[in-house]
Amino acid sequence: MGVAGRGCPRAAPALLLPLLLLTAAVPPDRGRAAGPPEDIDECENELNGGCVHDCLNIPGNYRCTCFDGFMLAHDGHNCLDVDECLENNGGCQHTCLNVVGSYECRCKEGFFLSDNQHTCIHRSEEGLSCMNKNHGCSHICKEAPKGSVACECRPGFELAKNQRDCILTCNHGNGGCQHSCEDTAEGPECSCHPQYKMHSDGRSCLEREDIALEVMESNATSVADGDKRVKRRLLMETCAVNNGGCDRTCKDTSTGVHCSCPVGFTLQMDGKTCKDIDECQTRNGGCDHFCRNTVGSFDCSCKKGFKLLTDEKSCQDVDECSLDRTCDHSCINHPGTFTCACNEGYTLYGFTHCGDTNECSVNNGGCQQICVNTVGSHECHCHSGYKLHWNKKDCVEVKGGLPTSLSPHVSLQCGKSGGGDRCFLRCHSGIHLSPGLQEAYSVTCGSSSPLGNKQQKSNDSTFGDVATIRTSVTFKLNEGKCSLKKAELFPEGLRPVLPEKHSSVKESFRYANLTCSSGKQVPGGPGRPSAPKEMFITVEFELETNQKEVTVSCDLSCIVKRREKRLRKAIRTLRKAAHREQLHLQLSGVNLEVAKKSPRTSERQIEPCAMGQDHGGNQCVSCRAGTYYDGAQERCILCPNGTFQNEEGQITCKPCPRPGSPGTLKTPEAWNVSECGGLCQPGEYSADGFTPCQPCARGTFQPEAGRTSCFPCGGGLPTKHPGATSFQDCETRVQCSPGHFYNTTTHRCIRCPAGTYQPEFGKNHCVSCPGNTTTDFDGSTNITQCKNRRCGGELGDFTGYIESPNYPGNYPANTECTWTINPPPKRRILIVVPEIFLPIEDDCGDYLVMRKTASSNSVTTYETCQTYERPIAFTSRSKRLWIQFKSNEGNSARGFQVPYVTYDEDYQELIEDIVRDGRLYASENHQEILKDKKLIKALFDVLAHPQNYFKYTAQESREMFPRSFIRLLRSKVSRFLRPYK
């Protein structure tokens, strides 16, 4: 970056405009108010109001403040050095050394200080780069062309003439001076306030003895000195002499001197002395949560899970659920915390993630014969010669062989209308709607065959004399929104079934699934509205052929090929109809539109409720369980006698398994199959699952209702009594502890294998870990030991993040992750580590390292092998980053989630000036900024794309940051724009 001429401001780049706007919009400091028209400026005198650093005049009073690295003494005037090393070791990874006005981090032998001035990097013994222990730079080493190095200094230092050493200036820790500092050719020169004298160390200041003596005399209250005090008051007491004996402000009046105190202090009984007010003693200082008293003021802070608002008193709950990537499925916000929940068929792991539950690992999923796990559910299958019972778990023998034909659940009919194709997909039975139908929905008709893999785009399978054909297609529409609403009549009338002679496609299916989802909205440019959302419609079909369709000239394989050809034609027609908005769905006799284009602003009307929803006040509410949506009446009504519905938002009710016996049925609004009445209870069974029932015999058990058989304990084990409901009722020879299961063959307890766990005593199985998770070792006892080993994160050209596997749960053992960040040309990398949790008990067996390449001798930007809860921000020492995380088989911890942003390299000097300044990490409020995911996202959004600043209103910008942070930014930006005064 070129250096601006002396006295000439730099041109403000695009990034700086938002920062300038942001820092210019700072509200006045707390405590200021409109004062009287005549205000005496106590700071306008040669003693600076008695303040050794800064004097702040306020209406009717004044206040002394100190530079960063100092705190106000109890007299309210002097400034004392703050020992930053006392709190959290100053944020230093190794050693913290306190100096006047500041502090320094030092590293152990074999390490050197990284550019962020807090963490330490292991030195290399070889090479000529900055990783060499003898590179010679006093502060920061940068690689230069041809293998040489170039040295730089930390903020507040200047590079010496030898281009290696760094010279301290007054801009860093007040140059090490307690009071006043002035830069000279020989370095900082210290001086003291007129009421103080210089200490022999040339930096500290001591109160002058004559001043102290006069103060003592003026505060004397003995009776013997009473006449002297009266005489002095009458003859010579004036503010011109010893400030009238006042601690702070002195004013001459007709009755003598009048003393007063600045804000935050109160005048004592002697009328002279000022004492600090402990604001926290009165209504907790106005703080919502915690109040900490300071000299002349106080600080508020909040409990974990809350953030301090810009009034610096109020605490607001952090709504973690409003942030990206908080939970995989559902998020429930609570004051100060949150919880995650998973959809049915999924199990929570790692605190926030959801993995498919393998129901088959627990008691065979309740299936009598075969259990097949599916994503989000499971299915029970039967052996040849059996069919699935109504309870979907037991198998009953098929009498008279397999049916010759299966009645279709779904039909598709397409034909020409209005110069184009129009298609109707009609569901006859087995209708199921997904929840949440406003922006996306899914409709399932019929039942899928248990054979084959439904997730493949196209798949055929043959089982005996039956062949199953599956196909799936996705249509992308450039604009519009998913809409499952009642269709309006066309001019010529909308008919659910086209005349036979006009049908170009007429197919029947066993199963169909139609899913509509909205994609991302295309953003508009300046002055242009955002483009409509993209939309995707996916349709899956499944049909069956059997031996009855085979002829002499065409075997079963030939029949399948013919059907596939017809399916391809149907899909082509469907695609045309979808793009013309002529794809319609008929559910329970109601004709529905599948999707519609977004209306123009002037055409927008109040949206009707979706199918399965009814008006509840001013919003649409899904029909509750035990009811269904009647399309003819356009409202939710109770399930009629003989039916039930256990889900919300449905448009049909399911028939009870035994509709022929109405005497056993319960009242309408049955919300579960058990409400149908007459079911055998757990520990019982019957031939059809209904009464009359008999208890499970000794040696068997049944945990579910409505079953036709009981499960044997196995191994000849008896039960304690008839009618047992779980394996724990079986009298095993030993009771197995958690992490084990009982083997009924060997009658021993076996450790749960890797990838499974068991939290309870006396079980005959281990539970499979959800999704793609596994355990580090065998014998696991808890779901928390199931961990995802996939290395996480999203790497983008402008913003992204990396995270340890299974975050925020503990990362797995013996894992290795590698990421590479390659920014576009002329962009640099800024990284924020909000916090990192790595156990140090393992002698650095787990570590995170960031460097230029995989070579251990390449330039290293950051490395650590220990927990570091204090946030740190830094720029990459190289234009690209190779990042590695490695763990051993020892202790584990939460790990990390580290965001990064790439920015225009023209701002390198400014960004480095900000992130290397210790004040960015000194304040607890500043640290919370770097841990605030929402705030970091906004900051990175503007750094990556400065024009995005205008997405945020001025009010939002002001409410984002505390004033101290704004002041820090303002000074940096001003110095960057005018490097020379």
Short mmCIF file of N, CA and C in Angstrom, two decimals, residues 484-607:
data_model
loop_
_atom_site.label_atom_id
_atom_site.label_comp_id
_atom_site.label_asym_id
_atom_site.label_seq_id
_atom_site.Cartn_x
_atom_site.Cartn_y
_atom_site.Cartn_z
N LEU A 484 -49.99 -25.43 -1.90
CA LEU A 484 -50.93 -26.56 -1.92
C LEU A 484 -52.29 -26.02 -1.53
N LYS A 485 -52.89 -25.23 -2.44
CA LYS A 485 -54.16 -24.55 -2.16
C LYS A 485 -55.22 -25.06 -3.14
N LYS A 486 -56.46 -24.83 -2.75
CA LYS A 486 -57.57 -25.23 -3.60
C LYS A 486 -57.48 -24.50 -4.93
N ALA A 487 -57.57 -25.26 -6.04
CA ALA A 487 -57.40 -24.66 -7.36
C ALA A 487 -58.66 -23.93 -7.79
N GLU A 488 -58.46 -22.79 -8.48
CA GLU A 488 -59.58 -22.06 -9.05
C GLU A 488 -59.96 -22.69 -10.39
N LEU A 489 -61.24 -22.57 -10.76
CA LEU A 489 -61.71 -23.15 -12.01
C LEU A 489 -61.12 -22.43 -13.20
N PHE A 490 -60.78 -23.19 -14.23
CA PHE A 490 -60.32 -22.60 -15.48
C PHE A 490 -61.54 -22.13 -16.26
N PRO A 491 -61.35 -21.30 -17.27
CA PRO A 491 -62.50 -20.81 -18.04
C PRO A 491 -63.38 -21.95 -18.55
N GLU A 492 -62.73 -23.03 -18.99
CA GLU A 492 -63.54 -24.12 -19.53
C GLU A 492 -63.93 -25.13 -18.46
N GLY A 493 -63.57 -24.82 -17.21
CA GLY A 493 -63.91 -25.73 -16.11
C GLY A 493 -62.80 -26.71 -15.87
N LEU A 494 -62.47 -26.92 -14.61
CA LEU A 494 -61.40 -27.83 -14.26
C LEU A 494 -62.03 -29.17 -13.90
N ARG A 495 -61.68 -30.18 -14.69
CA ARG A 495 -62.24 -31.48 -14.42
C ARG A 495 -61.16 -32.41 -13.87
N PRO A 496 -61.49 -33.17 -12.84
CA PRO A 496 -60.47 -34.03 -12.23
C PRO A 496 -59.97 -35.12 -13.17
N VAL A 497 -60.81 -35.57 -14.09
CA VAL A 497 -60.40 -36.63 -15.01
C VAL A 497 -60.68 -36.18 -16.43
N LEU A 498 -59.68 -36.25 -17.27
CA LEU A 498 -59.85 -35.87 -18.67
C LEU A 498 -60.56 -36.98 -19.43
N PRO A 499 -61.30 -36.64 -20.47
CA PRO A 499 -61.93 -37.69 -21.28
C PRO A 499 -60.88 -38.66 -21.81
N GLU A 500 -61.25 -39.91 -21.88
CA GLU A 500 -60.32 -40.97 -22.30
C GLU A 500 -59.67 -40.67 -23.64
N LYS A 501 -60.44 -40.14 -24.60
CA LYS A 501 -59.90 -39.94 -25.95
C LYS A 501 -58.89 -38.80 -26.01
N HIS A 502 -58.91 -37.90 -24.98
CA HIS A 502 -57.98 -36.77 -24.98
C HIS A 502 -56.75 -37.04 -24.12
N SER A 503 -56.67 -38.22 -23.48
CA SER A 503 -55.55 -38.51 -22.57
C SER A 503 -54.33 -38.97 -23.35
N SER A 504 -53.22 -38.24 -23.14
CA SER A 504 -51.95 -38.65 -23.76
C SER A 504 -51.15 -39.53 -22.81
N VAL A 505 -51.43 -39.43 -21.48
CA VAL A 505 -50.76 -40.25 -20.48
C VAL A 505 -51.83 -40.76 -19.52
N LYS A 506 -51.79 -42.05 -19.26
CA LYS A 506 -52.73 -42.64 -18.29
C LYS A 506 -52.00 -43.80 -17.62
N GLU A 507 -51.53 -43.54 -16.37
CA GLU A 507 -50.75 -44.54 -15.65
C GLU A 507 -51.30 -44.72 -14.24
N SER A 508 -51.07 -45.93 -13.69
CA SER A 508 -51.44 -46.23 -12.32
C SER A 508 -50.19 -46.63 -11.55
N PHE A 509 -50.12 -46.22 -10.29
CA PHE A 509 -48.94 -46.49 -9.47
C PHE A 509 -49.35 -47.04 -8.11
N ARG A 510 -48.43 -47.78 -7.55
CA ARG A 510 -48.61 -48.27 -6.17
C ARG A 510 -48.29 -47.16 -5.17
N TYR A 511 -47.34 -46.30 -5.53
CA TYR A 511 -46.84 -45.28 -4.59
C TYR A 511 -46.39 -44.05 -5.36
N ALA A 512 -46.59 -42.88 -4.78
CA ALA A 512 -46.06 -41.63 -5.34
C ALA A 512 -45.77 -40.66 -4.21
N ASN A 513 -44.73 -39.87 -4.40
CA ASN A 513 -44.39 -38.82 -3.46
C ASN A 513 -44.08 -37.55 -4.23
N LEU A 514 -44.77 -36.47 -3.90
CA LEU A 514 -44.55 -35.18 -4.54
C LEU A 514 -44.05 -34.20 -3.49
N THR A 515 -42.86 -33.62 -3.74
CA THR A 515 -42.24 -32.67 -2.81
C THR A 515 -42.00 -31.36 -3.53
N CYS A 516 -42.38 -30.27 -2.89
CA CYS A 516 -42.13 -28.93 -3.43
C CYS A 516 -41.29 -28.17 -2.42
N SER A 517 -40.20 -27.54 -2.87
CA SER A 517 -39.34 -26.77 -1.98
C SER A 517 -38.87 -25.52 -2.69
N SER A 518 -38.69 -24.46 -1.92
CA SER A 518 -38.23 -23.18 -2.47
C SER A 518 -36.73 -23.07 -2.29
N GLY A 519 -36.04 -22.59 -3.33
CA GLY A 519 -34.61 -22.37 -3.26
C GLY A 519 -34.31 -20.99 -2.72
N LYS A 520 -33.07 -20.54 -2.94
CA LYS A 520 -32.65 -19.24 -2.46
C LYS A 520 -33.20 -18.13 -3.35
N GLN A 521 -33.51 -17.01 -2.70
CA GLN A 521 -33.96 -15.85 -3.44
C GLN A 521 -32.77 -15.15 -4.07
N VAL A 522 -32.87 -14.84 -5.34
CA VAL A 522 -31.78 -14.18 -6.05
C VAL A 522 -31.76 -12.71 -5.66
N PRO A 523 -30.64 -12.22 -5.02
CA PRO A 523 -30.62 -10.82 -4.56
C PRO A 523 -30.56 -9.84 -5.72
N GLY A 524 -31.20 -8.69 -5.54
CA GLY A 524 -31.17 -7.65 -6.54
C GLY A 524 -30.03 -6.69 -6.28
N GLY A 525 -29.66 -5.93 -7.27
CA GLY A 525 -28.62 -4.93 -7.12
C GLY A 525 -29.19 -3.65 -6.54
N PRO A 526 -28.31 -2.62 -6.43
CA PRO A 526 -28.78 -1.34 -5.90
C PRO A 526 -29.93 -0.79 -6.73
N GLY A 527 -31.03 -0.50 -6.05
CA GLY A 527 -32.19 0.06 -6.74
C GLY A 527 -33.04 -0.96 -7.44
N ARG A 528 -32.61 -2.25 -7.41
CA ARG A 528 -33.39 -3.30 -8.08
C ARG A 528 -33.95 -4.25 -7.03
N PRO A 529 -35.22 -4.65 -7.18
CA PRO A 529 -35.80 -5.57 -6.21
C PRO A 529 -35.20 -6.97 -6.35
N SER A 530 -35.33 -7.75 -5.30
CA SER A 530 -34.85 -9.12 -5.36
C SER A 530 -35.67 -9.94 -6.34
N ALA A 531 -34.99 -10.84 -7.05
CA ALA A 531 -35.69 -11.70 -7.99
C ALA A 531 -36.48 -12.76 -7.22
N PRO A 532 -37.56 -13.30 -7.81
CA PRO A 532 -38.36 -14.32 -7.12
C PRO A 532 -37.52 -15.55 -6.80
N LYS A 533 -38.00 -16.31 -5.85
CA LYS A 533 -37.29 -17.52 -5.46
C LYS A 533 -37.39 -18.59 -6.53
N GLU A 534 -36.31 -19.39 -6.64
CA GLU A 534 -36.38 -20.59 -7.46
C GLU A 534 -37.22 -21.62 -6.73
N MET A 535 -37.74 -22.58 -7.48
CA MET A 535 -38.62 -23.58 -6.88
C MET A 535 -38.29 -24.94 -7.49
N PHE A 536 -38.36 -25.97 -6.67
CA PHE A 536 -38.05 -27.32 -7.13
C PHE A 536 -39.21 -28.25 -6.79
N ILE A 537 -39.66 -28.99 -7.80
CA ILE A 537 -40.72 -29.98 -7.60
C ILE A 537 -40.14 -31.35 -7.92
N THR A 538 -40.18 -32.24 -6.95
CA THR A 538 -39.67 -33.60 -7.13
C THR A 538 -40.84 -34.58 -7.03
N VAL A 539 -40.91 -35.49 -8.00
CA VAL A 539 -41.96 -36.51 -8.00
C VAL A 539 -41.29 -37.88 -8.07
N GLU A 540 -41.67 -38.75 -7.14
CA GLU A 540 -41.20 -40.14 -7.15
C GLU A 540 -42.39 -41.04 -7.45
N PHE A 541 -42.17 -42.03 -8.32
CA PHE A 541 -43.23 -43.00 -8.65
C PHE A 541 -42.72 -44.41 -8.40
N GLU A 542 -43.67 -45.28 -8.06
CA GLU A 542 -43.34 -46.69 -7.90
C GLU A 542 -44.53 -47.51 -8.41
N LEU A 543 -44.26 -48.45 -9.31
CA LEU A 543 -45.33 -49.33 -9.80
C LEU A 543 -44.83 -50.76 -9.81
N GLU A 544 -45.77 -51.68 -9.87
CA GLU A 544 -45.43 -53.10 -9.85
C GLU A 544 -46.03 -53.81 -11.05
N THR A 545 -45.29 -54.75 -11.56
CA THR A 545 -45.81 -55.67 -12.59
C THR A 545 -45.69 -57.08 -12.04
N ASN A 546 -46.54 -57.99 -12.54
CA ASN A 546 -46.41 -59.37 -12.05
C ASN A 546 -46.54 -60.34 -13.22
N GLN A 547 -46.45 -61.61 -12.89
CA GLN A 547 -46.38 -62.68 -13.89
C GLN A 547 -47.65 -62.75 -14.75
N LYS A 548 -48.76 -62.22 -14.23
CA LYS A 548 -50.01 -62.28 -14.99
C LYS A 548 -49.94 -61.46 -16.28
N GLU A 549 -49.01 -60.44 -16.32
CA GLU A 549 -48.91 -59.60 -17.51
C GLU A 549 -48.01 -60.20 -18.57
N VAL A 550 -47.33 -61.29 -18.24
CA VAL A 550 -46.39 -61.92 -19.17
C VAL A 550 -47.15 -62.66 -20.27
N THR A 551 -46.65 -62.50 -21.50
CA THR A 551 -47.21 -63.22 -22.65
C THR A 551 -46.11 -64.06 -23.29
N VAL A 552 -46.51 -64.81 -24.32
CA VAL A 552 -45.52 -65.66 -25.00
C VAL A 552 -44.43 -64.81 -25.64
N SER A 553 -44.83 -63.67 -26.18
CA SER A 553 -43.87 -62.82 -26.89
C SER A 553 -43.13 -61.83 -25.99
N CYS A 554 -43.56 -61.69 -24.71
CA CYS A 554 -42.95 -60.67 -23.83
C CYS A 554 -42.90 -61.20 -22.40
N ASP A 555 -41.67 -61.51 -21.93
CA ASP A 555 -41.52 -62.01 -20.56
C ASP A 555 -41.53 -60.85 -19.57
N LEU A 556 -41.26 -61.16 -18.29
CA LEU A 556 -41.33 -60.14 -17.25
C LEU A 556 -40.33 -59.01 -17.50
N SER A 557 -39.13 -59.34 -17.97
CA SER A 557 -38.12 -58.31 -18.27
C SER A 557 -38.60 -57.41 -19.40
N CYS A 558 -39.26 -57.99 -20.37
CA CYS A 558 -39.81 -57.22 -21.49
C CYS A 558 -40.91 -56.27 -21.00
N ILE A 559 -41.75 -56.78 -20.09
CA ILE A 559 -42.83 -55.95 -19.54
C ILE A 559 -42.24 -54.74 -18.80
N VAL A 560 -41.17 -54.98 -18.05
CA VAL A 560 -40.52 -53.90 -17.31
C VAL A 560 -40.00 -52.83 -18.27
N LYS A 561 -39.37 -53.23 -19.35
CA LYS A 561 -38.83 -52.26 -20.31
C LYS A 561 -39.94 -51.43 -20.95
N ARG A 562 -41.07 -52.07 -21.24
CA ARG A 562 -42.20 -51.34 -21.82
C ARG A 562 -42.73 -50.29 -20.82
N ARG A 563 -42.85 -50.73 -19.56
CA ARG A 563 -43.33 -49.79 -18.54
C ARG A 563 -42.36 -48.61 -18.37
N GLU A 564 -41.06 -48.90 -18.42
CA GLU A 564 -40.06 -47.83 -18.27
C GLU A 564 -40.17 -46.82 -19.42
N LYS A 565 -40.43 -47.30 -20.61
CA LYS A 565 -40.58 -46.41 -21.76
C LYS A 565 -41.80 -45.51 -21.58
N ARG A 566 -42.90 -46.09 -21.10
CA ARG A 566 -44.11 -45.29 -20.85
C ARG A 566 -43.87 -44.27 -19.73
N LEU A 567 -43.08 -44.67 -18.73
CA LEU A 567 -42.77 -43.76 -17.64
C LEU A 567 -41.97 -42.56 -18.13
N ARG A 568 -41.01 -42.79 -19.02
CA ARG A 568 -40.21 -41.68 -19.56
C ARG A 568 -41.08 -40.69 -20.31
N LYS A 569 -42.05 -41.20 -21.05
CA LYS A 569 -42.98 -40.32 -21.76
C LYS A 569 -43.83 -39.53 -20.77
N ALA A 570 -44.29 -40.21 -19.71
CA ALA A 570 -45.11 -39.53 -18.70
C ALA A 570 -44.34 -38.41 -18.03
N ILE A 571 -43.07 -38.64 -17.77
CA ILE A 571 -42.24 -37.63 -17.10
C ILE A 571 -42.02 -36.43 -18.00
N ARG A 572 -41.81 -36.65 -19.28
CA ARG A 572 -41.65 -35.53 -20.23
C ARG A 572 -42.91 -34.67 -20.24
N THR A 573 -44.06 -35.32 -20.23
CA THR A 573 -45.32 -34.58 -20.23
C THR A 573 -45.51 -33.84 -18.91
N LEU A 574 -45.15 -34.50 -17.81
CA LEU A 574 -45.24 -33.86 -16.50
C LEU A 574 -44.41 -32.59 -16.44
N ARG A 575 -43.20 -32.65 -16.99
CA ARG A 575 -42.30 -31.49 -16.97
C ARG A 575 -42.93 -30.31 -17.70
N LYS A 576 -43.52 -30.56 -18.85
CA LYS A 576 -44.17 -29.50 -19.63
C LYS A 576 -45.34 -28.91 -18.84
N ALA A 577 -46.12 -29.78 -18.22
CA ALA A 577 -47.29 -29.31 -17.46
C ALA A 577 -46.86 -28.47 -16.26
N ALA A 578 -45.79 -28.88 -15.58
CA ALA A 578 -45.32 -28.15 -14.41
C ALA A 578 -44.86 -26.75 -14.78
N HIS A 579 -44.17 -26.62 -15.91
CA HIS A 579 -43.68 -25.30 -16.33
C HIS A 579 -44.83 -24.40 -16.77
N ARG A 580 -45.96 -24.99 -17.16
CA ARG A 580 -47.14 -24.19 -17.54
C ARG A 580 -48.09 -23.99 -16.35
N GLU A 581 -47.66 -24.41 -15.16
CA GLU A 581 -48.52 -24.35 -13.97
C GLU A 581 -49.80 -25.15 -14.20
N GLN A 582 -49.67 -26.24 -14.89
CA GLN A 582 -50.83 -27.08 -15.20
C GLN A 582 -50.68 -28.48 -14.59
N LEU A 583 -49.92 -28.58 -13.50
CA LEU A 583 -49.83 -29.82 -12.76
C LEU A 583 -50.71 -29.69 -11.52
N HIS A 584 -51.72 -30.56 -11.42
CA HIS A 584 -52.69 -30.47 -10.34
C HIS A 584 -52.73 -31.78 -9.57
N LEU A 585 -53.16 -31.66 -8.33
CA LEU A 585 -53.21 -32.79 -7.42
C LEU A 585 -54.64 -32.93 -6.90
N GLN A 586 -55.14 -34.15 -6.84
CA GLN A 586 -56.46 -34.38 -6.28
C GLN A 586 -56.33 -35.27 -5.05
N LEU A 587 -56.70 -34.69 -3.89
CA LEU A 587 -56.65 -35.41 -2.62
C LEU A 587 -58.04 -35.40 -2.01
N SER A 588 -58.56 -36.58 -1.70
CA SER A 588 -59.89 -36.69 -1.07
C SER A 588 -60.94 -35.90 -1.83
N GLY A 589 -60.89 -35.94 -3.16
CA GLY A 589 -61.89 -35.29 -3.99
C GLY A 589 -61.70 -33.80 -4.15
N VAL A 590 -60.64 -33.22 -3.57
CA VAL A 590 -60.40 -31.78 -3.69
C VAL A 590 -59.26 -31.55 -4.67
N ASN A 591 -59.49 -30.68 -5.66
CA ASN A 591 -58.46 -30.36 -6.64
C ASN A 591 -57.58 -29.24 -6.13
N LEU A 592 -56.27 -29.47 -6.18
CA LEU A 592 -55.30 -28.53 -5.61
C LEU A 592 -54.28 -28.12 -6.65
N GLU A 593 -53.78 -26.86 -6.51
CA GLU A 593 -52.66 -26.43 -7.34
C GLU A 593 -51.38 -26.81 -6.62
N VAL A 594 -50.38 -27.22 -7.40
CA VAL A 594 -49.11 -27.68 -6.83
C VAL A 594 -48.19 -26.50 -6.53
N ALA A 595 -48.17 -25.51 -7.42
CA ALA A 595 -47.32 -24.33 -7.25
C ALA A 595 -47.90 -23.20 -8.07
N LYS A 596 -47.46 -21.99 -7.77
CA LYS A 596 -47.92 -20.84 -8.54
C LYS A 596 -46.83 -19.80 -8.59
N LYS A 597 -46.85 -18.96 -9.61
CA LYS A 597 -45.88 -17.89 -9.73
C LYS A 597 -46.16 -16.82 -8.69
N SER A 598 -45.08 -16.15 -8.26
CA SER A 598 -45.24 -15.08 -7.28
C SER A 598 -46.00 -13.92 -7.91
N PRO A 599 -47.06 -13.42 -7.26
CA PRO A 599 -47.83 -12.32 -7.85
C PRO A 599 -47.06 -11.01 -7.80
N ARG A 600 -47.42 -10.09 -8.68
CA ARG A 600 -46.84 -8.75 -8.60
C ARG A 600 -47.30 -8.09 -7.32
N THR A 601 -46.53 -7.09 -6.90
CA THR A 601 -46.84 -6.41 -5.62
C THR A 601 -48.27 -5.90 -5.60
N SER A 602 -48.72 -5.34 -6.74
CA SER A 602 -50.06 -4.76 -6.79
C SER A 602 -51.15 -5.83 -6.74
N GLU A 603 -50.76 -7.10 -7.05
CA GLU A 603 -51.76 -8.16 -7.12
C GLU A 603 -51.83 -8.98 -5.83
N ARG A 604 -50.95 -8.70 -4.90
CA ARG A 604 -50.87 -9.55 -3.73
C ARG A 604 -52.14 -9.45 -2.89
N GLN A 605 -52.60 -10.64 -2.47
CA GLN A 605 -53.81 -10.72 -1.67
C GLN A 605 -53.52 -11.57 -0.43
N ILE A 606 -54.45 -11.62 0.47
CA ILE A 606 -54.31 -12.44 1.66
C ILE A 606 -54.31 -13.91 1.24
N GLU A 607 -53.27 -14.62 1.63
CA GLU A 607 -53.12 -16.02 1.23
C GLU A 607 -54.11 -16.90 2.00
#
